[in-house]
mmCIF file of C-alpha atoms and ligand atoms in Angstrom:
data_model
loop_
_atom_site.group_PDB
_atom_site.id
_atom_site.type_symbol
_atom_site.label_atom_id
_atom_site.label_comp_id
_atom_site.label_asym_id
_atom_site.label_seq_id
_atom_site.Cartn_x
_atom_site.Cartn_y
_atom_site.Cartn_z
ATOM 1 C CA UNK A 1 27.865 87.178 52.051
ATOM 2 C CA UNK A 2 26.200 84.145 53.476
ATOM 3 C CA UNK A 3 26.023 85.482 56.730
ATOM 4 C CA UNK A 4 24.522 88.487 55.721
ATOM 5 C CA UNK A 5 21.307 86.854 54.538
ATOM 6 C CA UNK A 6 21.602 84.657 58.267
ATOM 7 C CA UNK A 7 21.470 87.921 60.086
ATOM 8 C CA UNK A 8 17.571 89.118 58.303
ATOM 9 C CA UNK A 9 15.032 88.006 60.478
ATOM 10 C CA UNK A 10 13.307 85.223 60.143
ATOM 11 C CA UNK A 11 10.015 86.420 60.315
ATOM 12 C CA UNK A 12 10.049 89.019 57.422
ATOM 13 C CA UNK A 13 11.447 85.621 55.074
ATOM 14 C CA UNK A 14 8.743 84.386 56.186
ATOM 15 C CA UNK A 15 6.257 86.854 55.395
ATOM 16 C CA UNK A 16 8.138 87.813 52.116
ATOM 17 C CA UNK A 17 8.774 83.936 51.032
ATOM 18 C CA UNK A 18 5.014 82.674 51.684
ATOM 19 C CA UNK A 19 3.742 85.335 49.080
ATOM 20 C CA UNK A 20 3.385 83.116 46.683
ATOM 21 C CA UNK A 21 3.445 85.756 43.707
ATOM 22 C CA UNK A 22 6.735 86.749 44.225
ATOM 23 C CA UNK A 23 8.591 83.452 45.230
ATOM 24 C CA UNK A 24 7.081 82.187 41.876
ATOM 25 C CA UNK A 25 8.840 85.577 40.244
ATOM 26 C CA UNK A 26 12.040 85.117 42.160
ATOM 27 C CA UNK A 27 12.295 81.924 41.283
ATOM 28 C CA UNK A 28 11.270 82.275 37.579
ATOM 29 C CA UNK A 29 14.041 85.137 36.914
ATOM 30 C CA UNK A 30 16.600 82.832 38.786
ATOM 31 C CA UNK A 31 16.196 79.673 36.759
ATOM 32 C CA UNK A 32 16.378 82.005 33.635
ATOM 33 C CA UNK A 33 19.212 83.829 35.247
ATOM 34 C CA UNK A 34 21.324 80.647 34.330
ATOM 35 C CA UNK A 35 20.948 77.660 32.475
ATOM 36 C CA UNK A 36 23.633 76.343 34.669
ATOM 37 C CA UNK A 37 21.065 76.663 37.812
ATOM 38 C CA UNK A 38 21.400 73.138 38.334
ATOM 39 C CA UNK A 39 18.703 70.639 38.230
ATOM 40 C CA UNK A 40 18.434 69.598 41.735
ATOM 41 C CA UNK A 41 16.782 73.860 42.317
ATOM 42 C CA UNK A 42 14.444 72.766 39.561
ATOM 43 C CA UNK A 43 13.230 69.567 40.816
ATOM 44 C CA UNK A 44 13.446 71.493 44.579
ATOM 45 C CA UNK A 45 10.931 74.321 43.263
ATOM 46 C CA UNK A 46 8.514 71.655 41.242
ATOM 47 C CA UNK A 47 8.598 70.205 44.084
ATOM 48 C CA UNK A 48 7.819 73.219 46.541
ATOM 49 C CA UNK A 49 4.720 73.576 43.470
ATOM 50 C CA UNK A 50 3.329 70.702 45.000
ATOM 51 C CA UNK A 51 3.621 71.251 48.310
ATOM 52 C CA UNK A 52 1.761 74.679 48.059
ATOM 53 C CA UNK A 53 -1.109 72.843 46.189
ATOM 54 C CA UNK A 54 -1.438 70.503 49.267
ATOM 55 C CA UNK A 55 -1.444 74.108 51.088
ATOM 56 C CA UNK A 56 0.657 72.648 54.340
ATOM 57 C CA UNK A 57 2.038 76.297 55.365
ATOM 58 C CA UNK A 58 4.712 75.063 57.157
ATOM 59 C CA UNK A 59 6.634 72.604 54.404
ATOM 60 C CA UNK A 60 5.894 75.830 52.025
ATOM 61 C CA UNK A 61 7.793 77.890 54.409
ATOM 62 C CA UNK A 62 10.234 75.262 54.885
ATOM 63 C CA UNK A 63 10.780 74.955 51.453
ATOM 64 C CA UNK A 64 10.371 78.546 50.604
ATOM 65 C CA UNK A 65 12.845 79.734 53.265
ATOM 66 C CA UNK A 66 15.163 77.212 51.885
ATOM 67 C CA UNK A 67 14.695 77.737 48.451
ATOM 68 C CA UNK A 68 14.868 81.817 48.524
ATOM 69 C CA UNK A 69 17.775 81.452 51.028
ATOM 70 C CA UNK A 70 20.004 79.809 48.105
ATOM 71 C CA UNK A 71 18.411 81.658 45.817
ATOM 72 C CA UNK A 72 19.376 85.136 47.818
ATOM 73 C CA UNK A 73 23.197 83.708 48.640
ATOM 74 C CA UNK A 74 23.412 82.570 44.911
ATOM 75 C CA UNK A 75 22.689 85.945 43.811
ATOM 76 C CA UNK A 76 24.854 88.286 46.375
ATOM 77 C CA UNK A 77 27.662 85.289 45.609
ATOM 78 C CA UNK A 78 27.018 84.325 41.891
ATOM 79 C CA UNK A 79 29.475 81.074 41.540
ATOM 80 C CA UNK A 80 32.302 82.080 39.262
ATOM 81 C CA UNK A 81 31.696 81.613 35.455
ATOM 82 C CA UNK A 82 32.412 77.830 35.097
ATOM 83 C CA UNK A 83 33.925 77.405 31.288
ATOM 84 C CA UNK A 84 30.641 76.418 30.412
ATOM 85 C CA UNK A 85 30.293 73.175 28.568
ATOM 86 C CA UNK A 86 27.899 73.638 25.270
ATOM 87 C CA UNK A 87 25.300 70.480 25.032
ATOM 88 C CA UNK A 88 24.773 71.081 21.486
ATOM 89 C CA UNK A 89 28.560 71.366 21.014
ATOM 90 C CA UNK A 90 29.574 68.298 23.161
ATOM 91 C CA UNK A 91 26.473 66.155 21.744
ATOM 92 C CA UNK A 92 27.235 67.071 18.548
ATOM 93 C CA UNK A 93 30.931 66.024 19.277
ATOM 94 C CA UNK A 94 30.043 62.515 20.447
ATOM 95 C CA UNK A 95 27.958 62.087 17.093
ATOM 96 C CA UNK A 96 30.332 63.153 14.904
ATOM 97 C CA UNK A 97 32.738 60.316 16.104
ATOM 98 C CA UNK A 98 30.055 57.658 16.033
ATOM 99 C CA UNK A 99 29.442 58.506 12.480
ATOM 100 C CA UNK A 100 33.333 58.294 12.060
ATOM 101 C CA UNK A 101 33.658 54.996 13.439
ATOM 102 C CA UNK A 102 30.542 53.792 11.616
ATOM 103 C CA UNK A 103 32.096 54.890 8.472
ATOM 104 C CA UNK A 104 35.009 52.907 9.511
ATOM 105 C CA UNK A 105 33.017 49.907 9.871
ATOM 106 C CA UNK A 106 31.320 50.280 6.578
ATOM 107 C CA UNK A 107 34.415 50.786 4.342
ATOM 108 C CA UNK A 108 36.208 48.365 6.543
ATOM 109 C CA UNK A 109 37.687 46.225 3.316
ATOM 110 C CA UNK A 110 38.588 49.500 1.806
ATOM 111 C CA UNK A 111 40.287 50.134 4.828
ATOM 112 C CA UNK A 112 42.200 47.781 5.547
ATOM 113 C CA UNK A 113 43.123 45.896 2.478
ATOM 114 C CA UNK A 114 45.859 47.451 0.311
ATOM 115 C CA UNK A 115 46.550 45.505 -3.052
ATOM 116 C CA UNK A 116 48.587 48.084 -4.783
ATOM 117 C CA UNK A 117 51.542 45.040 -5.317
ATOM 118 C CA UNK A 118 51.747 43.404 -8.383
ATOM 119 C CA UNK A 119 53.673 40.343 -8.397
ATOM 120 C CA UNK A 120 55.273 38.397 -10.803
ATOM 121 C CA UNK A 121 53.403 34.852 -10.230
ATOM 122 C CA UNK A 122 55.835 32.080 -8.609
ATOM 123 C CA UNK A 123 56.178 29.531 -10.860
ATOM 124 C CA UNK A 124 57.654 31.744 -13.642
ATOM 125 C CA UNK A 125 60.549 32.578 -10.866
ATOM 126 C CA UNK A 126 61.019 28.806 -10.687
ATOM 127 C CA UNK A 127 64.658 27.744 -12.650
ATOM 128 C CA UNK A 128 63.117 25.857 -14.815
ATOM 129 C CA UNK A 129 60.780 28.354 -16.322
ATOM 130 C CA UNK A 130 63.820 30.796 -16.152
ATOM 131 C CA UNK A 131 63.618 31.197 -20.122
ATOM 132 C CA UNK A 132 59.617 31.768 -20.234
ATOM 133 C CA UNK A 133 60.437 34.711 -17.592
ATOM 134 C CA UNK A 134 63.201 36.229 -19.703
ATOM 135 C CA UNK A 135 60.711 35.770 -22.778
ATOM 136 C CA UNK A 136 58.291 37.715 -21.102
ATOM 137 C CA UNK A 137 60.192 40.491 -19.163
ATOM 138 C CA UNK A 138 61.776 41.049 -22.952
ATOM 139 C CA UNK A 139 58.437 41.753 -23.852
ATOM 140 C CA UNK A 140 57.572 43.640 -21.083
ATOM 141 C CA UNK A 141 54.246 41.143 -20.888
ATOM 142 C CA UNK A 142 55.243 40.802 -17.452
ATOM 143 C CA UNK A 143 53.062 43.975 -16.814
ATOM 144 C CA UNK A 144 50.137 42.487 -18.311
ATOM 145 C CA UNK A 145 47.543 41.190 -15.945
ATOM 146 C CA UNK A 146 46.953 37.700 -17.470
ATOM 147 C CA UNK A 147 51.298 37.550 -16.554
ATOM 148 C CA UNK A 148 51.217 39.314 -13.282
ATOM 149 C CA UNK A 149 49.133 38.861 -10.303
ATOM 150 C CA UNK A 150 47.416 41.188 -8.137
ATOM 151 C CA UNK A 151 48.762 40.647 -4.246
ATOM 152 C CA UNK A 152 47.640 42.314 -1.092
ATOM 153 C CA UNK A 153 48.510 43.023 2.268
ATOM 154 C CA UNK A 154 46.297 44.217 5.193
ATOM 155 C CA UNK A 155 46.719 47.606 6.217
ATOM 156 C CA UNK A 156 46.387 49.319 10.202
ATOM 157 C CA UNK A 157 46.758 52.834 8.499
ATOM 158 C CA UNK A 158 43.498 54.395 8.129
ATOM 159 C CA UNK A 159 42.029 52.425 10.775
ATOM 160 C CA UNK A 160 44.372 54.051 13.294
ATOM 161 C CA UNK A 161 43.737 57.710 11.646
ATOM 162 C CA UNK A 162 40.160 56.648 12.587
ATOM 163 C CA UNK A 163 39.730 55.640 15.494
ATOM 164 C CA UNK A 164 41.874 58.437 16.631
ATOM 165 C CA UNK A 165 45.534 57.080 17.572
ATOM 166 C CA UNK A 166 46.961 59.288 15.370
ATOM 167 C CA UNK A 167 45.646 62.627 17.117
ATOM 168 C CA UNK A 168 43.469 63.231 13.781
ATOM 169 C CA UNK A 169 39.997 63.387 13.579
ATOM 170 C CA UNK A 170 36.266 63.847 15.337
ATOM 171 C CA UNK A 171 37.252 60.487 17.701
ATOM 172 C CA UNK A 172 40.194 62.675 19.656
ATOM 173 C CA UNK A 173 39.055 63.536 23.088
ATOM 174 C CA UNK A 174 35.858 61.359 23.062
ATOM 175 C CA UNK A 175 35.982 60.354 26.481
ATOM 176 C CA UNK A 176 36.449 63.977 28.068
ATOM 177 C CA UNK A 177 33.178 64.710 25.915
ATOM 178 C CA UNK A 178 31.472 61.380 27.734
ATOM 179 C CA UNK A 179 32.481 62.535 30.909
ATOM 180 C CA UNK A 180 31.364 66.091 30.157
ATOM 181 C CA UNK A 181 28.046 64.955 28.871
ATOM 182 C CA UNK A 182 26.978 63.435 32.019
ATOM 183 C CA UNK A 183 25.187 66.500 33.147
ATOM 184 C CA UNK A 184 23.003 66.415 30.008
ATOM 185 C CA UNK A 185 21.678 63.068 31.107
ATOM 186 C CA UNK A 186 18.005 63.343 30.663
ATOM 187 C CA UNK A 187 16.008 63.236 33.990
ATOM 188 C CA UNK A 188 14.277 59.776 34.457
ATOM 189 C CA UNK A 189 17.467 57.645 32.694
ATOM 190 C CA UNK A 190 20.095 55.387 34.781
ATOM 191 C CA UNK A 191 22.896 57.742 35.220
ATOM 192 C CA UNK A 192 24.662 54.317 36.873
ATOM 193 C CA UNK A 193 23.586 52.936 33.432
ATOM 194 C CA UNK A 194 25.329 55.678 31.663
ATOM 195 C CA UNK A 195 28.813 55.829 33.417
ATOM 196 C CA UNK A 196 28.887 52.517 32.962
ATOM 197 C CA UNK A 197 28.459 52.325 29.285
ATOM 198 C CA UNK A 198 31.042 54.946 28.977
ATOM 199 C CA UNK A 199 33.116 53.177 31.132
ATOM 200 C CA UNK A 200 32.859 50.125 28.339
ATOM 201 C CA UNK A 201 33.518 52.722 25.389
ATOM 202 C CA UNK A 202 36.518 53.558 26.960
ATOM 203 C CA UNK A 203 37.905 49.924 26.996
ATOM 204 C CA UNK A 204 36.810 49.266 23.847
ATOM 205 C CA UNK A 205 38.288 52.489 22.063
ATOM 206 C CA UNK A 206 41.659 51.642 23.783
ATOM 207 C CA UNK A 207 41.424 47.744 22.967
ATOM 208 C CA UNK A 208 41.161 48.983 19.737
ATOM 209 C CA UNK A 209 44.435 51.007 19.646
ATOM 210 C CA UNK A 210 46.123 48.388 21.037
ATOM 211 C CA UNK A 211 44.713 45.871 18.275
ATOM 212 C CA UNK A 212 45.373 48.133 15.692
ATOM 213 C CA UNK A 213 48.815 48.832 16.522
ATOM 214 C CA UNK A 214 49.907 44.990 16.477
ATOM 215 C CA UNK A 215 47.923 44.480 13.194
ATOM 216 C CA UNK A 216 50.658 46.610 11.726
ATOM 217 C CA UNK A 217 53.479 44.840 13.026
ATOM 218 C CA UNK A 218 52.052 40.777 14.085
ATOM 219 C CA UNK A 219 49.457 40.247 11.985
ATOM 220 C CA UNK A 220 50.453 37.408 9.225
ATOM 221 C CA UNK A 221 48.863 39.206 6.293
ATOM 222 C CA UNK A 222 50.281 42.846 6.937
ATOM 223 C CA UNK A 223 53.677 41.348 6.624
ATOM 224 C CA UNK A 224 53.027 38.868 3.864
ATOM 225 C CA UNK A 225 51.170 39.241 0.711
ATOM 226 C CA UNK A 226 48.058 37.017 -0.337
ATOM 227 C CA UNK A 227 46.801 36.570 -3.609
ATOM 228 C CA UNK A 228 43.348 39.534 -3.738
ATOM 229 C CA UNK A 229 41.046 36.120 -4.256
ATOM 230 C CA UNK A 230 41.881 35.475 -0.161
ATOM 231 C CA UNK A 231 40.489 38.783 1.263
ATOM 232 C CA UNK A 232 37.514 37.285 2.340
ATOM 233 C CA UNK A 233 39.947 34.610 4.280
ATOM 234 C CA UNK A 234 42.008 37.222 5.177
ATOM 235 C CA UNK A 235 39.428 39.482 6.870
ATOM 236 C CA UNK A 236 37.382 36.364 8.576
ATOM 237 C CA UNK A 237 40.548 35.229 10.367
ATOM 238 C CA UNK A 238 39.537 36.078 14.320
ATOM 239 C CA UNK A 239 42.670 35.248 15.828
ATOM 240 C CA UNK A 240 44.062 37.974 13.200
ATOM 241 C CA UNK A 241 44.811 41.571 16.059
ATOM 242 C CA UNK A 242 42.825 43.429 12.827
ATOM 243 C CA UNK A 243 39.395 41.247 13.345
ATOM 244 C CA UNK A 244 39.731 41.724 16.796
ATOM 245 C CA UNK A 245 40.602 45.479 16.528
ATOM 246 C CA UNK A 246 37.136 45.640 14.254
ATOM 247 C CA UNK A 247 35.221 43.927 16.945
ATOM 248 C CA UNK A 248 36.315 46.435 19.901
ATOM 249 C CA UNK A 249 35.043 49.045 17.083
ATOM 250 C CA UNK A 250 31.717 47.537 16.745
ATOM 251 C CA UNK A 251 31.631 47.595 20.927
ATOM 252 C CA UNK A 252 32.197 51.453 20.749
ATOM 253 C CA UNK A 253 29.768 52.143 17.949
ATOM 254 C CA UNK A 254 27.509 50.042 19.624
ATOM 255 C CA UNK A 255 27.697 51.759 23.266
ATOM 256 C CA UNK A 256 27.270 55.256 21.798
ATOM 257 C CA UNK A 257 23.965 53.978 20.484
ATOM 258 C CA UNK A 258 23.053 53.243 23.691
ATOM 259 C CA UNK A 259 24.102 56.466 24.928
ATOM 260 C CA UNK A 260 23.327 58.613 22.238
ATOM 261 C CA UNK A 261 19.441 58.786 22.716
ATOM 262 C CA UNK A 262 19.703 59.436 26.930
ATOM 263 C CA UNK A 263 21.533 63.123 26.194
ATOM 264 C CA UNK A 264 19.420 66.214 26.252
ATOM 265 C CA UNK A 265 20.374 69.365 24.355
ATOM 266 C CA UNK A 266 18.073 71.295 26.218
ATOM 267 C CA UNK A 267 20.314 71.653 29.170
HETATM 268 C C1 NAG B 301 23.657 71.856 42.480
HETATM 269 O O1 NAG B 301 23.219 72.655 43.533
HETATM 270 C C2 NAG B 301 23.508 72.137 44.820
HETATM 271 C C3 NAG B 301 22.867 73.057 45.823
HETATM 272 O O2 NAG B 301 23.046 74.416 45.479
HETATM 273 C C4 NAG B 301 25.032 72.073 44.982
HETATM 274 O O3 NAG B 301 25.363 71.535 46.246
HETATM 275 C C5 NAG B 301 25.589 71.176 43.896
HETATM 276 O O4 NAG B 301 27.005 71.154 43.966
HETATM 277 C C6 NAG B 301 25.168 71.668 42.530
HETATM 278 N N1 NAG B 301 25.612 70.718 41.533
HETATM 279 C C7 NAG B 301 26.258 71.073 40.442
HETATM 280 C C8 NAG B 301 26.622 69.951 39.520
HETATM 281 O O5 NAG B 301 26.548 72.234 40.193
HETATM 282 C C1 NAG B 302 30.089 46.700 30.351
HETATM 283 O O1 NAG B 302 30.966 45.612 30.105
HETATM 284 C C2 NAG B 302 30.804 44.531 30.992
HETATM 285 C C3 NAG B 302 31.903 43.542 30.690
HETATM 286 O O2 NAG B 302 31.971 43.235 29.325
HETATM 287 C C4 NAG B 302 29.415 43.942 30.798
HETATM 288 O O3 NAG B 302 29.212 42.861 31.669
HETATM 289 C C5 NAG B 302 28.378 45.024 31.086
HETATM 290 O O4 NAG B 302 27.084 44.544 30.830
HETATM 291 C C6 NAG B 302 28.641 46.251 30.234
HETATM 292 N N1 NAG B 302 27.769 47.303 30.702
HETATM 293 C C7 NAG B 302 27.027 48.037 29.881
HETATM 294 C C8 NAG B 302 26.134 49.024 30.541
HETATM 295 O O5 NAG B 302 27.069 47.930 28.662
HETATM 296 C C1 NAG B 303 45.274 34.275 11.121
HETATM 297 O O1 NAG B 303 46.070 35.311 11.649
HETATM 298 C C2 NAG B 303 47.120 34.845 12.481
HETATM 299 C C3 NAG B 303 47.817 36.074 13.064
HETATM 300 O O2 NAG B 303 48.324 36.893 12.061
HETATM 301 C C4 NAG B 303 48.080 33.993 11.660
HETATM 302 O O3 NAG B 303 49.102 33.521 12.495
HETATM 303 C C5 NAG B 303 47.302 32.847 11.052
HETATM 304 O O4 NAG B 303 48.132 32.133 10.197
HETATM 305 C C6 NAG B 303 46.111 33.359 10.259
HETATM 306 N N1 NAG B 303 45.293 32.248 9.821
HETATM 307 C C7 NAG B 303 44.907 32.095 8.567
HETATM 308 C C8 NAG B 303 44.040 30.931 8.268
HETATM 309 O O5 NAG B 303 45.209 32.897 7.682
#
């Protein structure tokens, strides 16, 4: 098809392409033709805008010829319907798990704390208070809170439902949606700046699987329980795999809200 548009002369391009009322048609039902009609043809035809405003004939038949000569193969040759990727859709997607994760973040003691074990308080297991315990299990007192005590353990459950490692929820396939999003970079931001950024999301995200999965199994406090009174210890311990699993959380939520703002919908 290419060759096709080679083989009309030159001349009558010319003559056609330097009317300037119809190359500004052309061009106008072309970019409307498809929002795909990538951005490089845009910035080519502003471009060409200029050019004709500094009236140099020959860079507007340059530019003209080349424009119209895409334009012409584009139409006889229309590229085949690419699965088009919805901004709105993929933006929306990438939003949807920073507002997860954020979530996350702010429930996080909810989260991860689970104090649904009452325990019978040591020293009445001691020997020596063996007839005090027998008193009060005869009773049944032992159910009474002033008897029993309230004991916790940390919990990687919901955090892992989450942040996606259980192939639940808005977080699954975040990365294909960064990578997809990359064409709805708005014009004028650091694309280097961007792929870089999601670049760090994607370590971070997959730090915190990792983290989250040895909370469950290595972390002190999901194996042992500890009196409610030392959550706040509990949850302030950094060498714990959960604290450090909550960091690489903050890292994601805090590199989509750097990316967030440089996507366009309007693409
Ligand atoms: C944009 O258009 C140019 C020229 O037609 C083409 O080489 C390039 O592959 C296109 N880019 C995308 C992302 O479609
Ligand atoms: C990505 O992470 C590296 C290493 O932590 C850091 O030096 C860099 O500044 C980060 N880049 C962005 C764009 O956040
Ligand atoms: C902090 O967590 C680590 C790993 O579970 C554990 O070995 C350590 O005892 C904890 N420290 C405190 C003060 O609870």
């Amino acid at each position: 098809m290419k060759s096709l548009v080679a083989r009309h002369s030159l001349a009558m391009w010319v003559c056609l392409l330097t009317w300037d009322p119809l190359r500004r048609v052309l061009s106008f039902s072309i970019l409307s033709h498809s929002r795909r009609w990538n951005k490089s043809i845009v910035r080519r035809a502003r471009f060409s805008d200029e050019l004709v405003d500094r009236r140099s004939l020959l860079s507007k038949v340059a530019i003209a010829t080349m424009t119209m000569t895409e334009t012409v193969a584009t139409v006889l040759n229309p590229q085949p319907a690419i699965a088009a990727v919805d901004a709105t859709t993929t933006i929306q997607g990438i939003r949807d798990a920073r507002n997860t994760l954020t979530k996350l973040l702010e429930n996080w003691e909810k989260a991860v704390i689970d104090c649904t074990f009452a325990d019978v308080p040591r020293e009445l297991l001691e020997t020596k208070n063996k007839e005090q315990l027998l008193e009060k299990a005869s009773t049944f007192a032992l159910f009474d809170k002033s008897v029993s005590v309230t004991s916790c353990k940390t919990s990687n459950r919901l955090v892992r439902d989450y942040i996606g490692s259980t192939g639940k929820g808005p977080v699954v396939g975040l990365e294909k949606k960064l990578r997809q999003a990359l064409e709805f970079v708005k014009d004028g931001e650091d694309t280097d700046m961007y792929v870089q950024t999601t670049e760090n999301i994607s370590q971070a995200l997959s730090r915190a699987g990792s983290l989250s999965y040895a909370a469950g199994v290595a972390d002190f406090a999901s194996v042992n329980n500890f009196d409610v009174k030392e959550t706040p210890k509990v949850l302030s311990n950094e060498s714990s795999n959960l604290e450090q699993a909550r960091r690489a959380i903050r890292e994601t939520v805090d590199g989509l809200d750097t990316i967030l703002p440089m996507l366009s919908e309007t693409y």
